[in-house]
Amino acid sequence: MARLNTSQARITRMLDAAAGGKNNFVADRDAVRRYDEAAPVTTAAARAVLAFLSRVIRHLAAGGVDQFVIVGSGVPSGLPPGRQLHDLAREASGRSDVRVLYVENDPMVLAYAQATIEPVTDLVRVVEGDLRQVEDLLGDRVVRTFVDWDRPVGLVLVSVPGLGDEEARHAIKCLCHAAAAGSYLALLQTTFDAIPDELLPAIGELLAMTLPGHVVRTRAESAALLEGLDLVEPGLVWVPEWRPDGRDEACAALPSASGNYGAVARVL
């Protein structure tokens, strides 16, 4: 916790704050407020992102995936009690032995999740890791032993904001190489594609102030990260458009207001 910087917003904590969670600080809530003032869709976009993650987990678990590695989700407390991503995985699979490994690099998220989740279940683990050191992450003892890499795994990349295109492609390639055939990789990517040209300078300046180093990508740049993978229908789309199920219709009327693309790909 000595590394915790409460004065700097983090994307995962902002997501949690916008969704009504408690794993955030004043800096995160203030950043959400400033984004809402610039383009009043931040709260709805956060709900759309969480709904996308929930649908991905349910889809993969219902299809037989019984172990997940979720990177950078922030273990969002904005989800209702009993509806965390690991809860959804068990519910959708109909099995009680589904394993979920969260990978986080935010000290607050790590401390909260390790204190509130790990003590009550042997089927969820939270480890410190960063995709910028993907080889170290894959070599971590818990990562190697908690997940059975000889069987299919659901890899969910929620936050890869600090990675340039080459770094991100390398991280994805390493994860897919480590995963068994029949695995899946889900990707969430922030974009400015739908922001009107007249607002781009202000939003870009706000991003630099609140989330320095956060990388946004166009649809073409996002698609390039998944090159060579077999995309599950409907492919790379705005997150509200990925297999909507009517449970949460945030940004459904204007999917681009979510500000994020999402996709799920098969690892062959």
Tab-separated table of C-alpha atoms in Angstrom:
chain	number	residue	atom	x	y	z
A	1	MET	CA	0.000	0.000	0.000
A	2	ALA	CA	3.042	2.276	0.303
A	3	ARG	CA	2.955	2.602	-3.501
A	4	LEU	CA	-0.654	3.806	-3.496
A	5	ASN	CA	-1.073	7.250	-5.083
A	6	THR	CA	-4.466	8.624	-4.067
A	7	SER	CA	-3.974	11.894	-5.951
A	8	GLN	CA	-3.789	10.281	-9.406
A	9	ALA	CA	-6.874	8.778	-11.041
A	10	ARG	CA	-6.690	5.236	-12.398
A	11	ILE	CA	-8.897	3.919	-15.184
A	12	THR	CA	-10.074	0.886	-13.197
A	13	ARG	CA	-10.977	3.027	-10.182
A	14	MET	CA	-12.740	5.529	-12.442
A	15	LEU	CA	-14.771	2.679	-13.903
A	16	ASP	CA	-15.662	1.586	-10.390
A	17	ALA	CA	-16.572	5.139	-9.329
A	18	ALA	CA	-18.769	5.741	-12.372
A	19	ALA	CA	-20.582	2.470	-11.716
A	20	GLY	CA	-21.271	3.385	-8.100
A	21	GLY	CA	-18.577	1.267	-6.476
A	22	LYS	CA	-16.419	2.022	-3.432
A	23	ASN	CA	-12.948	1.045	-4.683
A	24	ASN	CA	-11.996	4.595	-5.649
A	25	PHE	CA	-10.729	7.917	-4.354
A	26	VAL	CA	-11.652	11.582	-4.690
A	27	ALA	CA	-9.279	11.906	-7.659
A	28	ASP	CA	-11.153	9.145	-9.496
A	29	ARG	CA	-14.585	10.612	-8.754
A	30	ASP	CA	-13.367	14.061	-9.744
A	31	ALA	CA	-12.048	12.704	-13.050
A	32	VAL	CA	-15.431	11.061	-13.748
A	33	ARG	CA	-17.165	14.371	-13.009
A	34	ARG	CA	-14.865	16.245	-15.384
A	35	TYR	CA	-15.435	13.739	-18.177
A	36	ASP	CA	-19.188	13.933	-17.642
A	37	GLU	CA	-18.990	17.706	-17.915
A	38	ALA	CA	-17.077	17.425	-21.189
A	39	ALA	CA	-19.240	14.622	-22.632
A	40	PRO	CA	-22.051	13.540	-20.278
A	41	VAL	CA	-21.967	9.794	-20.917
A	42	THR	CA	-19.254	8.562	-18.564
A	43	THR	CA	-21.542	6.846	-16.067
A	44	ALA	CA	-23.540	5.143	-18.807
A	45	ALA	CA	-20.311	4.110	-20.545
A	46	ALA	CA	-19.028	2.517	-17.338
A	47	ARG	CA	-22.234	0.535	-16.989
A	48	ALA	CA	-21.938	-0.556	-20.628
A	49	VAL	CA	-18.379	-1.775	-20.040
A	50	LEU	CA	-19.346	-3.768	-16.943
A	51	ALA	CA	-22.333	-5.231	-18.790
A	52	PHE	CA	-20.023	-6.298	-21.649
A	53	LEU	CA	-17.628	-8.005	-19.245
A	54	SER	CA	-20.541	-9.775	-17.571
A	55	ARG	CA	-21.878	-11.027	-20.905
A	56	VAL	CA	-18.438	-12.257	-21.983
A	57	ILE	CA	-17.961	-14.198	-18.752
A	58	ARG	CA	-21.452	-15.713	-18.941
A	59	HIS	CA	-21.022	-16.637	-22.620
A	60	LEU	CA	-17.677	-18.374	-22.122
A	61	ALA	CA	-18.710	-20.117	-18.897
A	62	ALA	CA	-21.936	-21.376	-20.456
A	63	GLY	CA	-19.820	-22.707	-23.333
A	64	GLY	CA	-17.722	-24.839	-21.028
A	65	VAL	CA	-14.820	-22.607	-19.972
A	66	ASP	CA	-14.210	-23.297	-16.286
A	67	GLN	CA	-11.117	-21.174	-15.611
A	68	PHE	CA	-10.507	-17.495	-16.255
A	69	VAL	CA	-7.623	-15.039	-16.101
A	70	ILE	CA	-9.024	-11.510	-15.867
A	71	VAL	CA	-6.441	-8.747	-16.306
A	72	GLY	CA	-7.054	-5.193	-15.155
A	73	SER	CA	-10.740	-5.304	-14.268
A	74	GLY	CA	-10.247	-3.529	-10.955
A	75	VAL	CA	-12.463	-6.262	-9.429
A	76	PRO	CA	-15.278	-3.687	-9.676
A	77	SER	CA	-17.296	-3.195	-6.509
A	78	GLY	CA	-19.884	-1.390	-8.634
A	79	LEU	CA	-21.332	-4.796	-9.451
A	80	PRO	CA	-24.112	-5.880	-7.042
A	81	PRO	CA	-23.206	-8.245	-4.192
A	82	GLY	CA	-22.988	-11.794	-5.438
A	83	ARG	CA	-22.648	-10.581	-9.036
A	84	GLN	CA	-18.905	-10.212	-9.279
A	85	LEU	CA	-17.333	-11.684	-12.400
A	86	HIS	CA	-16.308	-14.856	-10.560
A	87	ASP	CA	-19.886	-15.238	-9.273
A	88	LEU	CA	-21.244	-14.907	-12.810
A	89	ALA	CA	-18.790	-17.521	-14.093
A	90	ARG	CA	-19.950	-20.096	-11.548
A	91	GLU	CA	-23.615	-19.292	-12.101
A	92	ALA	CA	-23.433	-19.492	-15.905
A	93	SER	CA	-21.428	-22.717	-15.899
A	94	GLY	CA	-23.669	-24.458	-13.390
A	95	ARG	CA	-20.519	-25.686	-11.662
A	96	SER	CA	-19.112	-24.832	-8.249
A	97	ASP	CA	-15.453	-25.461	-9.137
A	98	VAL	CA	-14.869	-22.636	-11.660
A	99	ARG	CA	-11.539	-20.923	-11.022
A	100	VAL	CA	-10.944	-17.198	-11.548
A	101	LEU	CA	-7.561	-15.481	-11.336
A	102	TYR	CA	-7.580	-11.677	-11.236
A	103	VAL	CA	-4.377	-9.886	-12.276
A	104	GLU	CA	-4.042	-6.321	-10.979
A	105	ASN	CA	-1.324	-3.707	-10.556
A	106	ASP	CA	-3.289	-1.212	-8.457
A	107	PRO	CA	-2.353	-1.509	-4.755
A	108	MET	CA	-5.838	-0.560	-3.559
A	109	VAL	CA	-7.544	-3.146	-5.761
A	110	LEU	CA	-5.066	-5.815	-4.694
A	111	ALA	CA	-5.499	-5.094	-1.001
A	112	TYR	CA	-9.301	-4.934	-1.192
A	113	ALA	CA	-9.710	-8.103	-3.238
A	114	GLN	CA	-7.172	-10.117	-1.257
A	115	ALA	CA	-8.855	-9.076	1.987
A	116	THR	CA	-12.488	-9.563	0.973
A	117	ILE	CA	-12.514	-12.332	-1.672
A	118	GLU	CA	-9.601	-14.701	-1.157
A	119	PRO	CA	-10.392	-15.525	2.511
A	120	VAL	CA	-13.850	-16.874	1.631
A	121	THR	CA	-13.028	-19.064	-1.360
A	122	ASP	CA	-10.205	-21.266	-2.625
A	123	LEU	CA	-11.390	-20.787	-6.205
A	124	VAL	CA	-10.475	-17.116	-6.639
A	125	ARG	CA	-6.985	-15.669	-6.474
A	126	VAL	CA	-5.718	-12.118	-6.949
A	127	VAL	CA	-2.107	-11.580	-8.004
A	128	GLU	CA	-0.009	-8.547	-8.731
A	129	GLY	CA	1.001	-8.380	-12.373
A	130	ASP	CA	1.375	-6.149	-15.385
A	131	LEU	CA	1.101	-6.990	-19.080
A	132	ARG	CA	4.156	-4.837	-19.673
A	133	GLN	CA	6.058	-7.661	-17.972
A	134	VAL	CA	3.998	-10.475	-19.473
A	135	GLU	CA	6.797	-13.043	-19.223
A	136	ASP	CA	7.153	-12.356	-15.499
A	137	LEU	CA	3.387	-12.602	-15.122
A	138	LEU	CA	3.240	-15.989	-16.830
A	139	GLY	CA	6.158	-17.163	-14.711
A	140	ASP	CA	4.475	-16.224	-11.437
A	141	ARG	CA	4.056	-19.271	-9.167
A	142	VAL	CA	0.335	-18.681	-8.521
A	143	VAL	CA	-0.357	-18.001	-12.201
A	144	ARG	CA	1.441	-21.216	-13.186
A	145	THR	CA	-0.177	-23.452	-10.586
A	146	PHE	CA	-3.658	-22.033	-9.986
A	147	VAL	CA	-4.507	-22.183	-13.700
A	148	ASP	CA	-4.221	-25.441	-15.625
A	149	TRP	CA	-2.627	-24.164	-18.819
A	150	ASP	CA	-3.067	-27.543	-20.506
A	151	ARG	CA	-6.826	-26.947	-20.628
A	152	PRO	CA	-8.851	-24.102	-22.215
A	153	VAL	CA	-8.864	-20.821	-20.315
A	154	GLY	CA	-10.789	-17.588	-20.771
A	155	LEU	CA	-8.327	-14.668	-20.992
A	156	VAL	CA	-10.069	-11.334	-20.418
A	157	LEU	CA	-7.986	-8.196	-21.017
A	158	VAL	CA	-9.906	-5.305	-19.509
A	159	SER	CA	-7.235	-2.677	-19.210
A	160	VAL	CA	-4.163	-2.500	-21.441
A	161	PRO	CA	-3.966	1.312	-21.522
A	162	GLY	CA	-0.257	1.745	-20.927
A	163	LEU	CA	0.904	-0.530	-23.738
A	164	GLY	CA	1.868	0.723	-27.155
A	165	ASP	CA	0.779	-1.287	-30.175
A	166	GLU	CA	3.931	-3.408	-30.330
A	167	GLU	CA	3.873	-4.105	-26.579
A	168	ALA	CA	0.170	-4.985	-26.669
A	169	ARG	CA	0.603	-7.368	-29.620
A	170	HIS	CA	3.533	-9.011	-27.840
A	171	ALA	CA	1.528	-9.459	-24.629
A	172	ILE	CA	-1.426	-10.938	-26.495
A	173	LYS	CA	0.843	-13.260	-28.483
A	174	CYS	CA	2.516	-14.503	-25.278
A	175	LEU	CA	-0.819	-15.129	-23.550
A	176	CYS	CA	-2.244	-16.971	-26.542
A	177	HIS	CA	0.928	-19.052	-26.864
A	178	ALA	CA	0.656	-20.052	-23.192
A	179	ALA	CA	-3.026	-20.965	-23.478
A	180	ALA	CA	-4.248	-24.347	-24.671
A	181	ALA	CA	-6.160	-24.741	-27.932
A	182	GLY	CA	-9.826	-24.037	-27.354
A	183	SER	CA	-9.094	-21.055	-25.145
A	184	TYR	CA	-10.577	-17.594	-25.697
A	185	LEU	CA	-9.220	-14.076	-25.464
A	186	ALA	CA	-11.513	-11.112	-24.820
A	187	LEU	CA	-10.329	-7.542	-25.371
A	188	LEU	CA	-11.722	-4.196	-24.254
A	189	GLN	CA	-10.312	-1.073	-25.900
A	190	THR	CA	-11.006	2.621	-25.303
A	191	THR	CA	-11.428	4.730	-28.435
A	192	PHE	CA	-12.062	8.319	-29.473
A	193	ASP	CA	-13.638	7.243	-32.779
A	194	ALA	CA	-17.080	8.598	-31.880
A	195	ILE	CA	-15.996	11.888	-30.301
A	196	PRO	CA	-16.902	14.901	-32.479
A	197	ASP	CA	-13.901	16.661	-33.961
A	198	GLU	CA	-14.671	19.873	-32.098
A	199	LEU	CA	-14.443	18.058	-28.734
A	200	LEU	CA	-11.283	16.071	-29.451
A	201	PRO	CA	-8.787	18.732	-28.263
A	202	ALA	CA	-10.577	19.181	-24.921
A	203	ILE	CA	-11.036	15.442	-24.360
A	204	GLY	CA	-7.435	14.747	-25.350
A	205	GLU	CA	-6.180	17.381	-22.922
A	206	LEU	CA	-8.402	16.014	-20.159
A	207	LEU	CA	-7.084	12.491	-20.815
A	208	ALA	CA	-3.494	13.687	-20.588
A	209	MET	CA	-4.245	15.414	-17.275
A	210	THR	CA	-6.274	12.672	-15.609
A	211	LEU	CA	-4.879	9.463	-17.128
A	212	PRO	CA	-1.352	10.118	-18.432
A	213	GLY	CA	-0.123	7.233	-20.544
A	214	HIS	CA	-3.593	5.849	-21.282
A	215	VAL	CA	-3.646	4.642	-24.893
A	216	VAL	CA	-6.740	5.028	-27.061
A	217	ARG	CA	-7.026	3.275	-30.392
A	218	THR	CA	-9.076	3.495	-33.546
A	219	ARG	CA	-11.094	0.511	-34.674
A	220	ALA	CA	-8.419	-0.409	-37.214
A	221	GLU	CA	-5.687	-0.213	-34.569
A	222	SER	CA	-7.781	-2.319	-32.187
A	223	ALA	CA	-8.426	-4.916	-34.891
A	224	ALA	CA	-4.685	-5.139	-35.568
A	225	LEU	CA	-4.123	-6.339	-31.990
A	226	LEU	CA	-6.320	-9.352	-32.737
A	227	GLU	CA	-4.820	-10.173	-36.119
A	228	GLY	CA	-4.498	-13.910	-36.659
A	229	LEU	CA	-7.173	-14.800	-34.111
A	230	ASP	CA	-10.604	-16.196	-34.961
A	231	LEU	CA	-13.162	-13.633	-33.802
A	232	VAL	CA	-16.422	-14.845	-32.303
A	233	GLU	CA	-19.514	-13.226	-33.797
A	234	PRO	CA	-20.290	-10.333	-33.938
A	235	GLY	CA	-16.557	-9.531	-34.069
A	236	LEU	CA	-15.054	-6.241	-32.946
A	237	VAL	CA	-17.953	-3.921	-32.097
A	238	TRP	CA	-19.044	-1.221	-29.678
A	239	VAL	CA	-19.445	-2.996	-26.346
A	240	PRO	CA	-23.271	-2.622	-26.150
A	241	GLU	CA	-23.476	-4.417	-29.511
A	242	TRP	CA	-21.631	-7.529	-28.331
A	243	ARG	CA	-24.390	-10.112	-27.821
A	244	PRO	CA	-26.847	-7.883	-25.925
A	245	ASP	CA	-29.173	-9.830	-23.655
A	246	GLY	CA	-31.501	-7.128	-22.330
A	247	ARG	CA	-30.121	-7.256	-18.781
A	248	ASP	CA	-28.452	-3.841	-18.936
A	249	GLU	CA	-29.166	-1.549	-21.853
A	250	ALA	CA	-26.690	1.227	-21.034
A	251	CYS	CA	-25.784	3.062	-24.266
A	252	ALA	CA	-27.983	0.661	-26.254
A	253	ALA	CA	-29.639	3.509	-28.151
A	254	LEU	CA	-26.248	4.987	-29.061
A	255	PRO	CA	-23.622	2.217	-28.742
A	256	SER	CA	-20.760	4.524	-29.710
A	257	ALA	CA	-21.409	6.529	-26.522
A	258	SER	CA	-19.793	3.643	-24.629
A	259	GLY	CA	-16.422	4.823	-25.948
A	260	ASN	CA	-15.129	1.257	-26.034
A	261	TYR	CA	-14.778	-1.558	-28.524
A	262	GLY	CA	-15.009	-5.154	-27.430
A	263	ALA	CA	-14.283	-8.515	-28.999
A	264	VAL	CA	-13.822	-12.171	-28.148
A	265	ALA	CA	-11.498	-14.406	-30.162
A	266	ARG	CA	-10.773	-18.129	-30.191
A	267	VAL	CA	-7.234	-19.262	-29.530
A	268	LEU	CA	-6.529	-21.949	-32.119
